[in-house]
Tab-separated table of N, CA and C in Angstrom:
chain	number	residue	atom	x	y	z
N	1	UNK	N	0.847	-1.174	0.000
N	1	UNK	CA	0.000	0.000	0.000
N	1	UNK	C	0.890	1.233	0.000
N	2	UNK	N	0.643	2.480	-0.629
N	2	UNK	CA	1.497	3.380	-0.983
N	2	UNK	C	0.848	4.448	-0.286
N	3	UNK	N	1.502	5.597	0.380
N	3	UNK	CA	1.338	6.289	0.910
N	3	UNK	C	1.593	7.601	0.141
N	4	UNK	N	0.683	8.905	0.383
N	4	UNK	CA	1.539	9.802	-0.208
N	4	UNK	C	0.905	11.076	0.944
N	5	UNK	N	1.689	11.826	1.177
N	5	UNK	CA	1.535	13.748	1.967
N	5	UNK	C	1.749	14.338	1.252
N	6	UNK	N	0.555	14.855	1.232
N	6	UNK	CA	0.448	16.177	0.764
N	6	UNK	C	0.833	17.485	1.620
N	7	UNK	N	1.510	18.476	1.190
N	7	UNK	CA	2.253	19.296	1.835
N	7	UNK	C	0.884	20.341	1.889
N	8	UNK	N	1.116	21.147	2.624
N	8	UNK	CA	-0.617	22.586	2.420
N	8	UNK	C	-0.157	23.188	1.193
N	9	UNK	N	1.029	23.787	1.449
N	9	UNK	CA	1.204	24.240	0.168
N	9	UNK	C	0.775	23.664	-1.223
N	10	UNK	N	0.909	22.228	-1.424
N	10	UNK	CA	0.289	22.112	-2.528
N	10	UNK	C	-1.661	22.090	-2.417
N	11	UNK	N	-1.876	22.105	-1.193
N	11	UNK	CA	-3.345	21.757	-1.364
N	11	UNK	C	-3.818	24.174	-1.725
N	12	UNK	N	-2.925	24.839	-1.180
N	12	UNK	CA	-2.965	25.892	-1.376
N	12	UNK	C	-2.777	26.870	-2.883
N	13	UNK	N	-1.992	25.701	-3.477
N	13	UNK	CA	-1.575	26.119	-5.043
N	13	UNK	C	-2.675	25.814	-5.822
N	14	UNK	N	-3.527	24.584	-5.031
N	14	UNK	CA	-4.976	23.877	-6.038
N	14	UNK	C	-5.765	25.169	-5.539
N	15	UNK	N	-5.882	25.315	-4.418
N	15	UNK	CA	-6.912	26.382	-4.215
N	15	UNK	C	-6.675	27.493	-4.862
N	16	UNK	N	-5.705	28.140	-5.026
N	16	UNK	CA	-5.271	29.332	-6.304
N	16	UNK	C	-5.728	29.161	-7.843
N	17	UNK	N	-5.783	28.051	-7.652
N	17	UNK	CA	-5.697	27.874	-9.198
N	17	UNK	C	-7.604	27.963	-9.375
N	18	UNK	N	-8.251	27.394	-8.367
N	18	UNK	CA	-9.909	26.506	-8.212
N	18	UNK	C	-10.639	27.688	-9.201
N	19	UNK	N	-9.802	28.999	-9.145
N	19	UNK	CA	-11.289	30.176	-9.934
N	19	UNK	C	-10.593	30.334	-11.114
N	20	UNK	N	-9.404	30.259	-11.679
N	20	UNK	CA	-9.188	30.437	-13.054
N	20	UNK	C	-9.430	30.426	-14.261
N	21	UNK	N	-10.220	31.501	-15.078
N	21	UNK	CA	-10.857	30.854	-16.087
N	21	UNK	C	-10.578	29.865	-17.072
N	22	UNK	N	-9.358	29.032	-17.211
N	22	UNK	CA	-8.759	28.468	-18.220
N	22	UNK	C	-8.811	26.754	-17.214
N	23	UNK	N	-9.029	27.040	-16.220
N	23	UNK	CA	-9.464	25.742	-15.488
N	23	UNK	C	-10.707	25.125	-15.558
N	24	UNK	N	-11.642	26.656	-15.438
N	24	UNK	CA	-12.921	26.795	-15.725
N	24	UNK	C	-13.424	25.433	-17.327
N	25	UNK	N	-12.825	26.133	-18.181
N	25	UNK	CA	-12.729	25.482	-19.830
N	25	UNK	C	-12.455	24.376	-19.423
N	26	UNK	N	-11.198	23.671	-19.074
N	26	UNK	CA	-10.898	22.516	-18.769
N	26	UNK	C	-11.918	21.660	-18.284
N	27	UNK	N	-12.352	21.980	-17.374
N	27	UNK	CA	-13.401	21.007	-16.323
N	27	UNK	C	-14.597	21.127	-17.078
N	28	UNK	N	-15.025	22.140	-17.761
N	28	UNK	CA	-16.380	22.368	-18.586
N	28	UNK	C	-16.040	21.169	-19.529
N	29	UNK	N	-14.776	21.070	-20.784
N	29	UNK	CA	-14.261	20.086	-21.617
N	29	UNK	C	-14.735	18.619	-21.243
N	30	UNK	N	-14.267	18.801	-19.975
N	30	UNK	CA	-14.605	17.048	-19.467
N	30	UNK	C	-15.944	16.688	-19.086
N	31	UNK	N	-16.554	17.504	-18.743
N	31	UNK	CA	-18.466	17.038	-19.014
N	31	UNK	C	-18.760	16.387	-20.133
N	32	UNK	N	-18.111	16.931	-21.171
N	32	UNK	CA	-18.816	16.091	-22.062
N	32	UNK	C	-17.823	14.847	-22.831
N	33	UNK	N	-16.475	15.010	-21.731
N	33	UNK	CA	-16.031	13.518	-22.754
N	33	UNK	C	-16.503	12.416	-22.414
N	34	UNK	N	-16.521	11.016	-23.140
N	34	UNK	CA	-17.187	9.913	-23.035
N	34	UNK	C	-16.832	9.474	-21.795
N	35	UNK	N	-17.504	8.588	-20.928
N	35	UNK	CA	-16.501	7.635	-19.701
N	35	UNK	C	-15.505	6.730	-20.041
N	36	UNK	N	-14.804	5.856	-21.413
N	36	UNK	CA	-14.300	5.222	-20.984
N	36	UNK	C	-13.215	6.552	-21.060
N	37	UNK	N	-12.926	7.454	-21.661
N	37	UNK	CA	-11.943	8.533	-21.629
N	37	UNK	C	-11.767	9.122	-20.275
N	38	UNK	N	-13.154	9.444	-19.432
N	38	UNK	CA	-12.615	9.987	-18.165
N	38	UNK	C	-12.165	9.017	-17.299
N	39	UNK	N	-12.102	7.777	-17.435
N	39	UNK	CA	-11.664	6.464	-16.813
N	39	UNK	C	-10.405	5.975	-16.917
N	40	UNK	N	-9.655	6.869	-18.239
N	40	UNK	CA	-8.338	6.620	-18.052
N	40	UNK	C	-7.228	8.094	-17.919
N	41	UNK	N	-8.577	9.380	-17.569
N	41	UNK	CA	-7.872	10.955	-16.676
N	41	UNK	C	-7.898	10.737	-15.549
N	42	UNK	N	-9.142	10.219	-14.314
N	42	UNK	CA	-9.516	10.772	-13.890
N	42	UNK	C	-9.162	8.978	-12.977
N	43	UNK	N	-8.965	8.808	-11.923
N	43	UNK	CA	-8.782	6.733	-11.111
N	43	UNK	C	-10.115	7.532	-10.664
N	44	UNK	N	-10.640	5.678	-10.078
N	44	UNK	CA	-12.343	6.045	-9.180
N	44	UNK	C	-12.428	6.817	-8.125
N	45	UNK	N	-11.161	6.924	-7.401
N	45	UNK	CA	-10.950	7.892	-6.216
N	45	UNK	C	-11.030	9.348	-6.359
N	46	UNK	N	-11.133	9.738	-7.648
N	46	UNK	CA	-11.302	11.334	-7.998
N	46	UNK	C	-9.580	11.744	-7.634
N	47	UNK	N	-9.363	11.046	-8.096
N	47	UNK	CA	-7.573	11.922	-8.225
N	47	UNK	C	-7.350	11.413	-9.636
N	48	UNK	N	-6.622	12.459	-10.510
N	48	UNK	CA	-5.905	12.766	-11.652
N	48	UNK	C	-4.896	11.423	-11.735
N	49	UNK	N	-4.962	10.804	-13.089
N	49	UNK	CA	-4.073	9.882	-13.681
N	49	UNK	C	-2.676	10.626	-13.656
N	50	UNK	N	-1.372	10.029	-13.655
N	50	UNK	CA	-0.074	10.729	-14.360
N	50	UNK	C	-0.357	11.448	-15.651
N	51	UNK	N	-0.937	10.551	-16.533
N	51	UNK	CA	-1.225	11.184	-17.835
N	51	UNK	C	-1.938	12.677	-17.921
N	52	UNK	N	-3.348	12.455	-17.268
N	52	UNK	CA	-3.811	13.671	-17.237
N	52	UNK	C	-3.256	14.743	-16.131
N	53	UNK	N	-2.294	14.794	-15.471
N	53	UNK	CA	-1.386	15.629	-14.838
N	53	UNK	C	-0.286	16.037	-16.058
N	54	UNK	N	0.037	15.060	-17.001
N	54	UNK	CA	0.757	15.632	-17.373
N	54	UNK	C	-0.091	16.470	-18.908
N	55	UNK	N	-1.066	16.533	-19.725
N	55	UNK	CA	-1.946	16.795	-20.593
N	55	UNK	C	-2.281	18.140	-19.933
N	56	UNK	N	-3.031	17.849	-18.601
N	56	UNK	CA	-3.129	19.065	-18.123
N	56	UNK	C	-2.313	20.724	-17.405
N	57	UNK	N	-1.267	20.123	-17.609
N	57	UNK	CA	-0.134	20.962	-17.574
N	57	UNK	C	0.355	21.714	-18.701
N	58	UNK	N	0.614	20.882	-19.446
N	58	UNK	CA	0.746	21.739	-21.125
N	58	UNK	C	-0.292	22.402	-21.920
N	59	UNK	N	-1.522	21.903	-21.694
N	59	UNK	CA	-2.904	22.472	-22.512
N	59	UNK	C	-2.659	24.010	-21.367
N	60	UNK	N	-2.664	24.067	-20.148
N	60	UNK	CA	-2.642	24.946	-19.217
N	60	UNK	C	-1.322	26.077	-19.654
N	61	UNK	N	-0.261	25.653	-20.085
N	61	UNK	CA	0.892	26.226	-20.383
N	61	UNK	C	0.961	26.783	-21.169
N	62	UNK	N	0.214	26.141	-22.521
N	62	UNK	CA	-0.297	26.263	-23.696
N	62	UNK	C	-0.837	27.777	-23.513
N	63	UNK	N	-2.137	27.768	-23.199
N	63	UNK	CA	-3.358	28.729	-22.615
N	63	UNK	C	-2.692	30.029	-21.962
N	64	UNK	N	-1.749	29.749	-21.083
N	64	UNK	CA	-1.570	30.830	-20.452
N	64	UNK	C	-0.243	31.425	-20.182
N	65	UNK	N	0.842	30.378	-20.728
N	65	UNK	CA	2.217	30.887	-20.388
N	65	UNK	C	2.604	30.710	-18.979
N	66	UNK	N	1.736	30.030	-18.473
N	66	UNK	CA	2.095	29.527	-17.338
N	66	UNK	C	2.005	28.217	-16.625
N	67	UNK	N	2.791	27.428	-15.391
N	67	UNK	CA	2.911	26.751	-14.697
N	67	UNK	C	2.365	26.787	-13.618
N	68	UNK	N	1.894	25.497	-13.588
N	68	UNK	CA	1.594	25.133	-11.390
N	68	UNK	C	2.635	25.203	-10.655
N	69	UNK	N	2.329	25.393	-9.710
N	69	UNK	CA	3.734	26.006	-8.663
N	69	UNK	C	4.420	24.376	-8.314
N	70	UNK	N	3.072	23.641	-8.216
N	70	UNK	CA	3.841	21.998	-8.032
N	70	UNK	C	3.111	21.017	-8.856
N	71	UNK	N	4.024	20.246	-9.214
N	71	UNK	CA	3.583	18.913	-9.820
N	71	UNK	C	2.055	17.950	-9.544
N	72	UNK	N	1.277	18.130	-11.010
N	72	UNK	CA	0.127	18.043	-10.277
N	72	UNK	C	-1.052	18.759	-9.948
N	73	UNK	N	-1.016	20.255	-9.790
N	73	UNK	CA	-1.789	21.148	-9.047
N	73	UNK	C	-2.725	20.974	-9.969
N	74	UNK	N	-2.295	21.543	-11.397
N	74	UNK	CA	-3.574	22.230	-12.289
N	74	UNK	C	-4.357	20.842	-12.586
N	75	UNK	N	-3.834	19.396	-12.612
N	75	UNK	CA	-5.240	18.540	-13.112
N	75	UNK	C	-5.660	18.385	-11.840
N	76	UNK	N	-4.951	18.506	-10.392
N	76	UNK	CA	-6.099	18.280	-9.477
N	76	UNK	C	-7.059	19.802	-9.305
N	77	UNK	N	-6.509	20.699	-9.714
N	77	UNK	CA	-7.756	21.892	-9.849
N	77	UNK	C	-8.365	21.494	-10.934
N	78	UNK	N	-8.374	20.913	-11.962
N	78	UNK	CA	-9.416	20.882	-12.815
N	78	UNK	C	-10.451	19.638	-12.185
N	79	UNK	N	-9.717	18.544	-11.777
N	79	UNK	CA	-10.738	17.630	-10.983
N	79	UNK	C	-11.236	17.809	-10.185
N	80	UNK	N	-11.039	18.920	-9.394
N	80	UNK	CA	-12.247	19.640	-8.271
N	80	UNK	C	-12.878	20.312	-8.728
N	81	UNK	N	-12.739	21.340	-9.662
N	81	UNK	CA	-13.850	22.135	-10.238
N	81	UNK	C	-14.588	21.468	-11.395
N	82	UNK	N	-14.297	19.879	-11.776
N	82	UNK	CA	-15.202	19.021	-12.951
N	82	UNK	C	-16.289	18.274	-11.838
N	83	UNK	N	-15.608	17.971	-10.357
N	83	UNK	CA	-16.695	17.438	-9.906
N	83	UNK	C	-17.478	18.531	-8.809
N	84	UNK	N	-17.065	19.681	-8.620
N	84	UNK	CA	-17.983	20.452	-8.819
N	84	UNK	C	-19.104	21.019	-9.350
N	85	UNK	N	-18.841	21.142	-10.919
N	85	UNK	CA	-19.309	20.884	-12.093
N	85	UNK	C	-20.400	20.079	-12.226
N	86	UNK	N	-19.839	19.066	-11.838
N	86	UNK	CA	-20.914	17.897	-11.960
N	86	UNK	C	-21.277	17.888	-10.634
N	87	UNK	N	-21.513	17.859	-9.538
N	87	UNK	CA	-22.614	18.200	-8.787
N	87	UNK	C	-23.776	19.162	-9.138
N	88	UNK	N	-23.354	20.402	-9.423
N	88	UNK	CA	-24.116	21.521	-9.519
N	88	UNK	C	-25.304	21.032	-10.268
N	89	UNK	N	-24.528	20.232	-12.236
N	89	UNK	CA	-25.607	19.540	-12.804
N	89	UNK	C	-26.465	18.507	-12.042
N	90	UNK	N	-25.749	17.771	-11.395
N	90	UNK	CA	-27.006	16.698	-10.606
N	90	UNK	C	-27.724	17.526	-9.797
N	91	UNK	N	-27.238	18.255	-9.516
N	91	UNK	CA	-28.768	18.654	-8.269
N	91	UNK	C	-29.651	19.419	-9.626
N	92	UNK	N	-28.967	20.104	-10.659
N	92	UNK	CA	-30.163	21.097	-10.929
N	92	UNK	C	-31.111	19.786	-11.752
N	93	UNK	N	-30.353	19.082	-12.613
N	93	UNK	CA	-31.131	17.978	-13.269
N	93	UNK	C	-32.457	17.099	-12.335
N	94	UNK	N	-31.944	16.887	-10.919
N	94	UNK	CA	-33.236	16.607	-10.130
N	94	UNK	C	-34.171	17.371	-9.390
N	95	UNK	N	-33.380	18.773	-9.630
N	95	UNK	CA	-34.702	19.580	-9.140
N	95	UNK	C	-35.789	19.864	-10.614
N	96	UNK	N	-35.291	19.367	-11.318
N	96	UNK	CA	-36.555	19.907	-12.511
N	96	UNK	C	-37.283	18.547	-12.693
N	97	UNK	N	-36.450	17.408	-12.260
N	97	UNK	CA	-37.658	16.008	-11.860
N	97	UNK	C	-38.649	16.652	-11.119
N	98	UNK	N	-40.289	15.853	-12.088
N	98	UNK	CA	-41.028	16.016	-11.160
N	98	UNK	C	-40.857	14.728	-10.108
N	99	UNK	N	-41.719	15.552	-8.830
N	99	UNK	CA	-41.686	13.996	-7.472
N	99	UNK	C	-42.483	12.917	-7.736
N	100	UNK	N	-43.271	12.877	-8.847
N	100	UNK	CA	-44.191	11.849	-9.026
N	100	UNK	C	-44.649	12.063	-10.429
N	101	UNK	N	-44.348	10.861	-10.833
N	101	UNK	CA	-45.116	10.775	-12.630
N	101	UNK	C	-46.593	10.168	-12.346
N	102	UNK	N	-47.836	10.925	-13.269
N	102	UNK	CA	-48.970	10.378	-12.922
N	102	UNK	C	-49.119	9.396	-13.875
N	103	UNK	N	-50.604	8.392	-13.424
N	103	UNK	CA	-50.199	7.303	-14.331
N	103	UNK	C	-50.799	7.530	-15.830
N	104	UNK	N	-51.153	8.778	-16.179
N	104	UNK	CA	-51.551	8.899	-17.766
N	104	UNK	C	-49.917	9.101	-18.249
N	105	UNK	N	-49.241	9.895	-17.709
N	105	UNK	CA	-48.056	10.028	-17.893
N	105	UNK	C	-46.888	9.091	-18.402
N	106	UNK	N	-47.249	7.746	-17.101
N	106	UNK	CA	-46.435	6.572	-17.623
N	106	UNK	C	-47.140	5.740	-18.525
N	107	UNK	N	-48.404	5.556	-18.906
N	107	UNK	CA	-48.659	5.370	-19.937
N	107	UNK	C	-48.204	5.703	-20.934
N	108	UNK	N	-48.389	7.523	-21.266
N	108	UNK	CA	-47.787	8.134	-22.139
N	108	UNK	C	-46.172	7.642	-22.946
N	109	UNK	N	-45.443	7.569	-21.463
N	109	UNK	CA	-44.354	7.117	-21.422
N	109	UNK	C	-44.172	5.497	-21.875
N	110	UNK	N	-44.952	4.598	-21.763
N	110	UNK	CA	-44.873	3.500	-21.854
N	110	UNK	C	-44.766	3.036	-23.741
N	111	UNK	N	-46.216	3.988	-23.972
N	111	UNK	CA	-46.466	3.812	-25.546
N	111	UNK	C	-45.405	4.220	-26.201
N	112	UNK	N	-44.898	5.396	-26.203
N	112	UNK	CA	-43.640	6.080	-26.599
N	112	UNK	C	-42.223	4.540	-26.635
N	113	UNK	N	-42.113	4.205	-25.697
N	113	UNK	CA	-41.066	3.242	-25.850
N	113	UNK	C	-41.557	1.767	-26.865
N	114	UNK	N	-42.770	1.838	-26.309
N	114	UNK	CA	-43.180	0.706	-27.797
N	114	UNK	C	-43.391	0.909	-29.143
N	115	UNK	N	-43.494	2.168	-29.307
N	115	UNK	CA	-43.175	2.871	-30.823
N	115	UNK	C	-42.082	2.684	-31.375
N	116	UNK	N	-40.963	3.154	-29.886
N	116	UNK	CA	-39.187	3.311	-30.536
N	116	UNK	C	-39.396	1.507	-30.938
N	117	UNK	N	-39.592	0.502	-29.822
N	117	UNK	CA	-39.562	-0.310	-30.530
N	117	UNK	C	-40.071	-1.639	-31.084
N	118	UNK	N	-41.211	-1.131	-31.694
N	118	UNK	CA	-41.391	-1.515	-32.782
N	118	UNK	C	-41.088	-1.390	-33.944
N	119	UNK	N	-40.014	0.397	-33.899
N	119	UNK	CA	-39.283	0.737	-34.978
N	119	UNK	C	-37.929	-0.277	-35.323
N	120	UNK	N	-37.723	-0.197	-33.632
N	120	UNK	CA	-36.160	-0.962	-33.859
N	120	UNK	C	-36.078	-2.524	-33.781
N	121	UNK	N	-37.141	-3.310	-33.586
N	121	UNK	CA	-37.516	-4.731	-33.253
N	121	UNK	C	-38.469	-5.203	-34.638
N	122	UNK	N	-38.818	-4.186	-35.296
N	122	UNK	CA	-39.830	-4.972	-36.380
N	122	UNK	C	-41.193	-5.328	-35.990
N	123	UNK	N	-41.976	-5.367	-36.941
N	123	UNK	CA	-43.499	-5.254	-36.808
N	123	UNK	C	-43.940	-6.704	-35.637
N	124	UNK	N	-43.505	-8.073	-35.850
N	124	UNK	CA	-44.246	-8.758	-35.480
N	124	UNK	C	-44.094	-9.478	-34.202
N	125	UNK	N	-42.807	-8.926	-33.390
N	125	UNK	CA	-42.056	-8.651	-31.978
N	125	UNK	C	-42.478	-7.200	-31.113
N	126	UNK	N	-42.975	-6.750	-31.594
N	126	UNK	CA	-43.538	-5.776	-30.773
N	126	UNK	C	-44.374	-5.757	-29.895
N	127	UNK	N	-44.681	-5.137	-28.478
N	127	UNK	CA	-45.609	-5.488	-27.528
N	127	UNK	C	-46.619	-4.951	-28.250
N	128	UNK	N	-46.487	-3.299	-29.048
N	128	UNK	CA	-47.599	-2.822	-29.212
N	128	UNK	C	-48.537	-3.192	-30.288
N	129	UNK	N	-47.972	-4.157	-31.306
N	129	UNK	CA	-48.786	-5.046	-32.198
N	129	UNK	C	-49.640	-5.543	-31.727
N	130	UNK	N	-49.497	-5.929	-30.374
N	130	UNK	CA	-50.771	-7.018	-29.660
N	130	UNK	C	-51.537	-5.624	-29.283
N	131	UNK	N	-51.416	-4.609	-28.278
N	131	UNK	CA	-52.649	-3.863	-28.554
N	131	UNK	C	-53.054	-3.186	-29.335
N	132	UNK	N	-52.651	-3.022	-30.802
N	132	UNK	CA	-53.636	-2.603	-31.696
N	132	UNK	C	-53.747	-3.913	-32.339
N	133	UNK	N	-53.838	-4.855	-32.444
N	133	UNK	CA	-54.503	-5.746	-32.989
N	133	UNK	C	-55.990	-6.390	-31.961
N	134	UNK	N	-55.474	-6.532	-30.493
N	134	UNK	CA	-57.047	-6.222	-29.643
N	134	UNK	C	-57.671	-5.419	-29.888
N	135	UNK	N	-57.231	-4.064	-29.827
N	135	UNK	CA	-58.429	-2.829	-30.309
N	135	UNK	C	-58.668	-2.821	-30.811
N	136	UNK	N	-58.355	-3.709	-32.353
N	136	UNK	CA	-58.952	-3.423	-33.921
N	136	UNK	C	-59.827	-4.373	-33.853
N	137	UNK	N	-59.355	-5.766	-33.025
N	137	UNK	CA	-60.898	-6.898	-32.816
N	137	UNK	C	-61.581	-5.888	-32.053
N	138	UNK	N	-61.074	-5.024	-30.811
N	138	UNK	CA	-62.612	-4.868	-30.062
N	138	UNK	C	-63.488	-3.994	-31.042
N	139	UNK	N	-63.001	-3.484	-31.961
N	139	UNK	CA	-63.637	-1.921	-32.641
N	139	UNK	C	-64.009	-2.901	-33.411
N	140	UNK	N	-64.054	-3.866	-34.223
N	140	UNK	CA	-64.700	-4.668	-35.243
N	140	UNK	C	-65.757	-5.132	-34.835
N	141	UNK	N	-65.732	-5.804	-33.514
N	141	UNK	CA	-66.832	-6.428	-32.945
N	141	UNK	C	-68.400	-5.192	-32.352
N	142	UNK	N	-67.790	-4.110	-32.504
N	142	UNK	CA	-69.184	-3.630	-32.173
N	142	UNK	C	-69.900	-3.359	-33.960
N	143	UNK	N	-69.493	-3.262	-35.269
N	143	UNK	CA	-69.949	-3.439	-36.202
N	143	UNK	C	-70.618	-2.098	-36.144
N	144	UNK	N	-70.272	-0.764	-36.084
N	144	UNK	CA	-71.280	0.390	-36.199
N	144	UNK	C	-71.070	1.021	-37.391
């Protein structure tokens, strides 16, 4: 098992860096890359790969003509302000959930997915073939 200390100073250089607009970009960037990509920036523990310490240093260098004071700083400021980032989105994404779907709703919802597929499954695998083929017997059988 490997140990590592962190000195304040470096947890103080991340905090310098946390409002920068070019960190800002960075962490915005990674919202939308795919997971298996943030799976090989980002280990499950929310600390920065070598790689993306070192990517994120030069795109940063790149940008601004400048350096982190220590090895490291700017991808762990961008990984605090991406899962920042991504908090902010989860909460706002469940505050616009409603608390309860009514049940015309999941109906609504239900038919909708037997449309997609019957598009993507073909006519005669479909759940919703069987109810319009009942409704078309029940509507036949009253003969009006």
């Amino acid at each position: 098992m490997s140990l590592t200390v962190v000195s304040p100073a470096f947890d103080q250089s991340v905090e310098a860096l946390a409002d920068h607009p070019v960190i800002n970009e960075m962490a915005t960037e990674l919202l939308a890359a795919p997971a298996p990509m943030l799976r090989l920036l980002i280990r499950d523990n929310g600390t920065p790969t070598a790689r993306f310490m070192e990517l994120a240093s030069a795109r940063f260098f790149e940008r601004t003509g400048e350096r982190g004071r220590h090895l490291g700083t700017v991808a762990h400021a961008v990984t605090a302000r991406f899962r920042a980032l991504l908090a902010e989105l989860t909460t706002a994404l469940r505050a616009s959930l409603p608390d309860e779907v009514s049940e015309a709703r999941a109906a609504d919802l239900e038919a909708c997915q037997a449309i997609r597929d019957m598009w993507a499954y073909g006519y005669p695998r479909c759940p919703l073939t069987k109810y319009a083929e009942a409704a078309g017997r029940a509507a036949d059988s009253f003969n009006i």
